[in-house]
Coordinates of C-alpha atoms and ligand atoms in Angstrom, one line a residue:
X1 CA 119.0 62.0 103.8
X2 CA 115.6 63.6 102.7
X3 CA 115.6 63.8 99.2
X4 CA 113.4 65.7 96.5
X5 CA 111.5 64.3 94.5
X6 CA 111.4 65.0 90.7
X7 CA 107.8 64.8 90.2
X8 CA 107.1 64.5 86.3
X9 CA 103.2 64.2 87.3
X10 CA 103.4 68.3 88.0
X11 CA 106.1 69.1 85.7
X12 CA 104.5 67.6 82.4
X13 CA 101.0 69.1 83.4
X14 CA 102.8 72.8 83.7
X15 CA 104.3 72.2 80.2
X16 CA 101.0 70.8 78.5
X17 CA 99.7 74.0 80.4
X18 CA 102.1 76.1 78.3
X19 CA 101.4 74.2 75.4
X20 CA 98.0 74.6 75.5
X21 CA 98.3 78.3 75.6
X22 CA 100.5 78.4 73.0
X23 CA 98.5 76.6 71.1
X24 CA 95.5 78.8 71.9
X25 CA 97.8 81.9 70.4
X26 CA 98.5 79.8 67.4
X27 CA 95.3 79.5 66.2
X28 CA 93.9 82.7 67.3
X29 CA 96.5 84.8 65.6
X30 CA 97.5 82.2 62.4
X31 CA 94.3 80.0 62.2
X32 CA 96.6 77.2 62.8
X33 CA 95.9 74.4 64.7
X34 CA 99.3 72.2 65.2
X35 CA 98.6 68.2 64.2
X36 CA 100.0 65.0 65.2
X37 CA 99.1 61.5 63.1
X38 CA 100.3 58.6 65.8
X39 CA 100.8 55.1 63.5
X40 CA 100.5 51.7 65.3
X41 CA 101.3 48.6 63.6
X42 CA 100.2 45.7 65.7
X43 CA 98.5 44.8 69.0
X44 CA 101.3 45.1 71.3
X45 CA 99.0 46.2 74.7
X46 CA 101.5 48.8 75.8
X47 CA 101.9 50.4 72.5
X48 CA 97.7 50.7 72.7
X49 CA 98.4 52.2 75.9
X50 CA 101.1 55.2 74.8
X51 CA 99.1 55.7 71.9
X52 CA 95.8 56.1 73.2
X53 CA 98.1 58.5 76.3
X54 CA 99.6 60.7 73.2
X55 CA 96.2 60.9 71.2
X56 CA 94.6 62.1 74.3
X57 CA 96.9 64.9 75.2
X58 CA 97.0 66.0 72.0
X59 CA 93.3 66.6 71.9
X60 CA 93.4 68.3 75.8
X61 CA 95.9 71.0 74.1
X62 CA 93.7 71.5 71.4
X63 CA 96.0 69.8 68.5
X64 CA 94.6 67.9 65.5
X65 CA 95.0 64.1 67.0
X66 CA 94.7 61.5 64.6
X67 CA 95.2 58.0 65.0
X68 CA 96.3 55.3 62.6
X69 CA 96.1 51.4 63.2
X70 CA 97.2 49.1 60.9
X71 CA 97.4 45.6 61.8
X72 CA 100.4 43.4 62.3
X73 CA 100.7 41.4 59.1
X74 CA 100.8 44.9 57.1
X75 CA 103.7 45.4 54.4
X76 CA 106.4 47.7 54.4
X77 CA 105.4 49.0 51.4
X78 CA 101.8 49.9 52.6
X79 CA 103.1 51.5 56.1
X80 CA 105.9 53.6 53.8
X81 CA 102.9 54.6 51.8
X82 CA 100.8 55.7 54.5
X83 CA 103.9 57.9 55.8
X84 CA 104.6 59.6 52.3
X85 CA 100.7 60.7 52.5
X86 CA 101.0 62.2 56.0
X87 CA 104.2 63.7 54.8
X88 CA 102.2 65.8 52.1
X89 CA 99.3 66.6 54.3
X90 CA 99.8 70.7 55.7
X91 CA 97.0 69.8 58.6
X92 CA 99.8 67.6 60.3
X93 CA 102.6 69.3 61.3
X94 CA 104.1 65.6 63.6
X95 CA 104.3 62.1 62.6
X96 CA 105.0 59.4 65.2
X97 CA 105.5 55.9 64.5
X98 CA 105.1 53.9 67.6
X99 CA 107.8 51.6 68.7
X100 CA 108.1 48.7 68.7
X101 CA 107.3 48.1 64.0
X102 CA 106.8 44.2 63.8
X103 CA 110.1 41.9 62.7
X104 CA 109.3 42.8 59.2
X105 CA 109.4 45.5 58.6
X106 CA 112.7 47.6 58.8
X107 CA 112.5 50.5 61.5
X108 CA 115.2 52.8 60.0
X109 CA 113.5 52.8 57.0
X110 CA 110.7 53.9 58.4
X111 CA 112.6 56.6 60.5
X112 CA 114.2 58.1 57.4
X113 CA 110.9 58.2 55.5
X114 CA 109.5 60.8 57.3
X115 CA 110.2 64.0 56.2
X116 CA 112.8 66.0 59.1
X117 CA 110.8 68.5 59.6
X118 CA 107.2 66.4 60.8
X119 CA 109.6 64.0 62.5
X120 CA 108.7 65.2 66.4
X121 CA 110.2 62.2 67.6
X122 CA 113.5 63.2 66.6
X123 CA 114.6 59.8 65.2
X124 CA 115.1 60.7 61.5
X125 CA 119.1 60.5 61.0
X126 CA 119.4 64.6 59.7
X127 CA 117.9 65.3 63.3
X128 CA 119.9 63.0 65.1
X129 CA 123.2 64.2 63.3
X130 CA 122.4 68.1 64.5
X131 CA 121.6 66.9 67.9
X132 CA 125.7 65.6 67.8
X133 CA 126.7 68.5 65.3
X134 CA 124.9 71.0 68.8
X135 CA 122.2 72.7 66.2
X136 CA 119.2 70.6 67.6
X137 CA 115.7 70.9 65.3
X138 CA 113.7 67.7 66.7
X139 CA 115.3 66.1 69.9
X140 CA 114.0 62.6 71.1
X141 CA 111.4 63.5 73.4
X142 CA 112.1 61.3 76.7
X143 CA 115.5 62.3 76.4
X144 CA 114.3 66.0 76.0
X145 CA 112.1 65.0 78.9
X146 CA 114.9 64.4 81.0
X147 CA 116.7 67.6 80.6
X148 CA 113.3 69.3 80.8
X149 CA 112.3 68.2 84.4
X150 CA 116.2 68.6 85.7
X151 CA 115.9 72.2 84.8
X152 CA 112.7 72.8 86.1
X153 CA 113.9 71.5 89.4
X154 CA 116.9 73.8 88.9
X155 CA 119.4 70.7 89.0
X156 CA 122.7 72.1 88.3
X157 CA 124.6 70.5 85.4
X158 CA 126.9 72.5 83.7
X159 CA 130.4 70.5 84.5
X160 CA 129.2 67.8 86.4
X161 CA 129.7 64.2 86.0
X162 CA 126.6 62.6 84.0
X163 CA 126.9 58.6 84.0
X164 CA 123.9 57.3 81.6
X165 CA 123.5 53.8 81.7
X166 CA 122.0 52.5 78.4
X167 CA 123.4 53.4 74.9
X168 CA 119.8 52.4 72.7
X169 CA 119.0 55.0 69.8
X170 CA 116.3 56.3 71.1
X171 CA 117.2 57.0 74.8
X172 CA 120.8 56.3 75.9
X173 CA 122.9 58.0 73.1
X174 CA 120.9 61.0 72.4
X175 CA 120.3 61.9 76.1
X176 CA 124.2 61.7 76.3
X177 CA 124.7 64.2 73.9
X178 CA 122.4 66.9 74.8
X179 CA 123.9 66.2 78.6
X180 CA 127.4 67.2 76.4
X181 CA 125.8 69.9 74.7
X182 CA 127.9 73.3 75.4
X183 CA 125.3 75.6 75.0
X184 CA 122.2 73.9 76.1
X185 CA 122.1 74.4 80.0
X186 CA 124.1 71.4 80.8
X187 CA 127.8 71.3 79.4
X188 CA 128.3 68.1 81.8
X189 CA 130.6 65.5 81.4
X190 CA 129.3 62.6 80.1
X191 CA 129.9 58.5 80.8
X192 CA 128.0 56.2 78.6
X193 CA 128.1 52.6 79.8
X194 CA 126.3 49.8 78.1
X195 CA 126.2 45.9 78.9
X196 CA 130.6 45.6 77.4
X197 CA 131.1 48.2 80.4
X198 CA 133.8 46.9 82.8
X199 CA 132.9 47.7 85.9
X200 CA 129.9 49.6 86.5
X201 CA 129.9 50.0 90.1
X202 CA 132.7 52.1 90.1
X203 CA 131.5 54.7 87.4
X204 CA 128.5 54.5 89.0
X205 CA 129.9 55.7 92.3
X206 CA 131.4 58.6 90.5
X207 CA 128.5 59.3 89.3
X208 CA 126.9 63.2 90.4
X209 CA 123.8 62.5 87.9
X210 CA 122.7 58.9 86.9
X211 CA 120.5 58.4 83.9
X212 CA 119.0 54.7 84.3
X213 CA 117.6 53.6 80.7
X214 CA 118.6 49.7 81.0
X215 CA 115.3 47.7 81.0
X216 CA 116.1 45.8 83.6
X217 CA 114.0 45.9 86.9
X218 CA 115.1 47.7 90.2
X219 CA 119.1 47.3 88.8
X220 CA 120.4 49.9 90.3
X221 CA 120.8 49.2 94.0
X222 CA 121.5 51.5 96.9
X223 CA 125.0 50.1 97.0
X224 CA 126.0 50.8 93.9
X225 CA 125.6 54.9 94.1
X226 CA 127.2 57.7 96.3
X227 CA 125.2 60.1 99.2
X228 CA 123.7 63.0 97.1
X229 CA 123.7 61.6 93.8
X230 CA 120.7 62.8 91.4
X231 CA 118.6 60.1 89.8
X232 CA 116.8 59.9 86.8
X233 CA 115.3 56.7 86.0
X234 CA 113.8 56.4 82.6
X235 CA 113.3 52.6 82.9
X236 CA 109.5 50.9 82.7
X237 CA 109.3 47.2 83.3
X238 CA 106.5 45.2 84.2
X239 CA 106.5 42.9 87.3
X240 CA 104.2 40.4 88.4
X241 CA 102.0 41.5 91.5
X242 CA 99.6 39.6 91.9
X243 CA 98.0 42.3 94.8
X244 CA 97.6 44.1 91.9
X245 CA 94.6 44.6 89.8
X246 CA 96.1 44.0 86.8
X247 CA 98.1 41.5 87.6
X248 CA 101.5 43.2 87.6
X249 CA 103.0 47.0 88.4
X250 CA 105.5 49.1 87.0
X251 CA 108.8 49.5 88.2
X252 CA 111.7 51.4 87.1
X253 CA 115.6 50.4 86.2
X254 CA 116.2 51.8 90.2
X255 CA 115.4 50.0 93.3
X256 CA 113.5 53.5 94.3
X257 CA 113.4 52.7 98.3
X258 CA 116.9 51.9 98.6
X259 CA 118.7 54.5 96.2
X260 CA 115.9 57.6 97.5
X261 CA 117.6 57.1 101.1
X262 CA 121.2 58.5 98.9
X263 CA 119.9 60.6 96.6
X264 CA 119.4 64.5 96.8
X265 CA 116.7 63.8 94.2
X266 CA 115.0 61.4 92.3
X267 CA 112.6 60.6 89.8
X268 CA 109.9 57.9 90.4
X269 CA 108.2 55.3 88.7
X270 CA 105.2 55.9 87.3
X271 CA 105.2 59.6 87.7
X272 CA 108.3 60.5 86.4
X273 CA 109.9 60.5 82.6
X274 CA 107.0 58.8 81.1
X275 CA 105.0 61.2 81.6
X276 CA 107.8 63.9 80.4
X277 CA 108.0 62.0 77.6
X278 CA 104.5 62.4 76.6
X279 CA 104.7 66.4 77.7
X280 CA 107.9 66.7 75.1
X281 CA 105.9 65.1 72.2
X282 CA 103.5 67.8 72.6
X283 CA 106.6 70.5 72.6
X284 CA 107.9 68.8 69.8
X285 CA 104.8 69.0 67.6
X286 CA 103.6 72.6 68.2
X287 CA 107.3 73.5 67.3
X288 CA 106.6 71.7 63.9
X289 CA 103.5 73.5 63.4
X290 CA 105.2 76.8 64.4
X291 CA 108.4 76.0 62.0
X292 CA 105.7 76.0 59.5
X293 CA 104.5 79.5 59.4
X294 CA 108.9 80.6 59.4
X295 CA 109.1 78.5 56.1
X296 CA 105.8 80.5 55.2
Ligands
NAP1 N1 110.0 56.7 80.2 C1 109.8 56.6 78.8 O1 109.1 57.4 78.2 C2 110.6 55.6 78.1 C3 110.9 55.7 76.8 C4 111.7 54.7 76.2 C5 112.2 53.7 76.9 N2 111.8 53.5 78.2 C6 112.2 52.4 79.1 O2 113.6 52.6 79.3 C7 114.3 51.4 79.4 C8 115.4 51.3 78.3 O3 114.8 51.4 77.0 P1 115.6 51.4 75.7 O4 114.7 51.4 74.6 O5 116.7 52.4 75.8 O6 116.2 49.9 75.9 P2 117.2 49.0 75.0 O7 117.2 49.5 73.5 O8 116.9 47.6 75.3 O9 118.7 49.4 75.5 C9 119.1 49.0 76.8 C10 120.5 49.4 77.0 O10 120.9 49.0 78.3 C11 122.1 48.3 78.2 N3 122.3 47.3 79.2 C12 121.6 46.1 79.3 N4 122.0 45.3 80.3 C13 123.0 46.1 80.9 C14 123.9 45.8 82.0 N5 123.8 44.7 82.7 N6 124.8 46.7 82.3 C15 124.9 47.9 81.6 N7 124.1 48.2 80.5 C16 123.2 47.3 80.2 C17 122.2 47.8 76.8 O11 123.6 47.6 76.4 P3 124.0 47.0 75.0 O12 123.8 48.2 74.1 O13 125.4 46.6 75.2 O14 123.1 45.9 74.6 C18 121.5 48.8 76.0 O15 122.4 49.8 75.6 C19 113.2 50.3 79.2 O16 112.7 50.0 80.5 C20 112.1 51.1 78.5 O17 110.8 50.5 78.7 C21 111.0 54.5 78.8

């Protein structure tokens, strides 16, 4: 079966595209120029990597990019502090705290502290209870992302059967209820499974959309999923591969040459919803700065 391939390398640079127009407009017509302060707290190498990723296509739209890196051993206290400033300041319209915070210091907390309407990663608890009340402000952005590059490719949704795999704040659960949402293009029905799920393989073969958002390399075999099923795998895991420059390469939570052979479409690894991801914090934060000028 030839499948499609949901190719977040073109979709993402068509959004930034239209962001970057937007933005143009923006501060053309409103001397505005939308802002986004990115916090790091540690050394964690990926987290350098998504952060450096965000800063940079921030500045290529033409946004305000500032970055902010604290080191590991810093206090609660001093990171809350640092929020409650960017909160006050009307040059930045987004505030993203980069995950994974070191053991100490307490992430909702964090979450909560920034104020709803800078919070462009949707994670603040008054956004995440309007994403499951249907009156979205500030949606997560990869599951946004996901949504975003289904559309584009005209994948239908409304009333079909959406199995997510994965039930973590910040993927699984909220891309489960914008999948539910009845008005927001997809109206599907919706299976959440998580690690207590009995059974897997059988919801998985009902599945007519699987979301993969596990963390667990290549999990999802070609066994496991019907003929036509559409995939969207938002897992990132490290292998070793020692071939490889680095040392090791990215694979998703789907074995990608098996399940592509099934599937009517499918999203790949690198390429796909990290890159969406990226393109949806961009949304997200020239939303902010737009939300500003209707509280004007
Ligand atoms: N593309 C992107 O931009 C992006 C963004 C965020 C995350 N990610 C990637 O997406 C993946 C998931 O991230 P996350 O933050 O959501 O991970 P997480 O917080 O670790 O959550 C993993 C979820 O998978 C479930 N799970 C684990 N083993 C399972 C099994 N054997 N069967 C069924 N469910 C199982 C867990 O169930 P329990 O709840 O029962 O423990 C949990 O709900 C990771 O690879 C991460 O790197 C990518």
């Amino acid at each position: 079966m030839s499948f499609t391939l949901l190719d977040g390398k073109i979709i993402s640079q068509r959004v930034r595209e239209e962001v970057a127009r937007q933005t143009e407009e923006l501060k053309r017509s409103r001397n505005l120029q939308p802002g986004l302060a990115v916090l790091l707290v540690g050394e964690d190498p990926a987290s350098k990597v998504y952060v450096r990723s965000k800063a940079k296509a921030c500045q290529e739209v033409g946004f305000l990019s500032e970055e902010i890196r604290l080191p590991f051993q810093t206090q609660e206290t001093e990171l809350l502090d640092c929020i409650q400033k960017l909160n006050q300041r009307p040059d930045i319209h987004g505030i993203l705290v980069q995950h994974p915070l070191p053991p100490h210091i307490q992430e909702s907390l964090i979450y909560e502290t920034i104020l709803p309407e800078k919070d462009v990663d949707g994670f603040h608890p008054f956004n995440m209870g309007r994403l499951l009340l249907g009156i979205p402000q500030f949606v997560p952005c990869t599951p946004l992302g996901v949504i975003e590059i289904l559309k584009r490719y005209q994948i239908p949704m409304e009333g079909r059967h959406v199995v997510v795999v994965g039930r973590s704040n910040i993927v699984g659960k909220p891309v489960a209820a914008l999948f539910a949402q009845k008005d927001f293009g997809t109206n599907a029905t919706v299976t959440l499974c998580h690690s207590g799920t009995k059974n897997l393989k059988a919801h998985l073969k009902m599945a007519e959309i699987i979301v993969a958002a596990i963390g667990k390399p290549q999990f999802i075999q070609a066994e496991a999923v019907r003929e036509g099923v559409v995939v969207v795998d938002v897992g990132i895991n490290r292998v070793s591969d020692p071939l490889s420059e680095k040392g090791y390469r990215l694979v998703g939570d789907v074995d990608f040459d098996g399940v592509s052979k099934k599937a009517a479409a499918i999203t790949p690894v690198p390429g796909g919803i990290g890159l969406m991801t990226v393109a949806m914090l961009l949304k997200n934060t020239l939303k902010a700065a737009q939300m500003t000028i209707k509280n004007l």
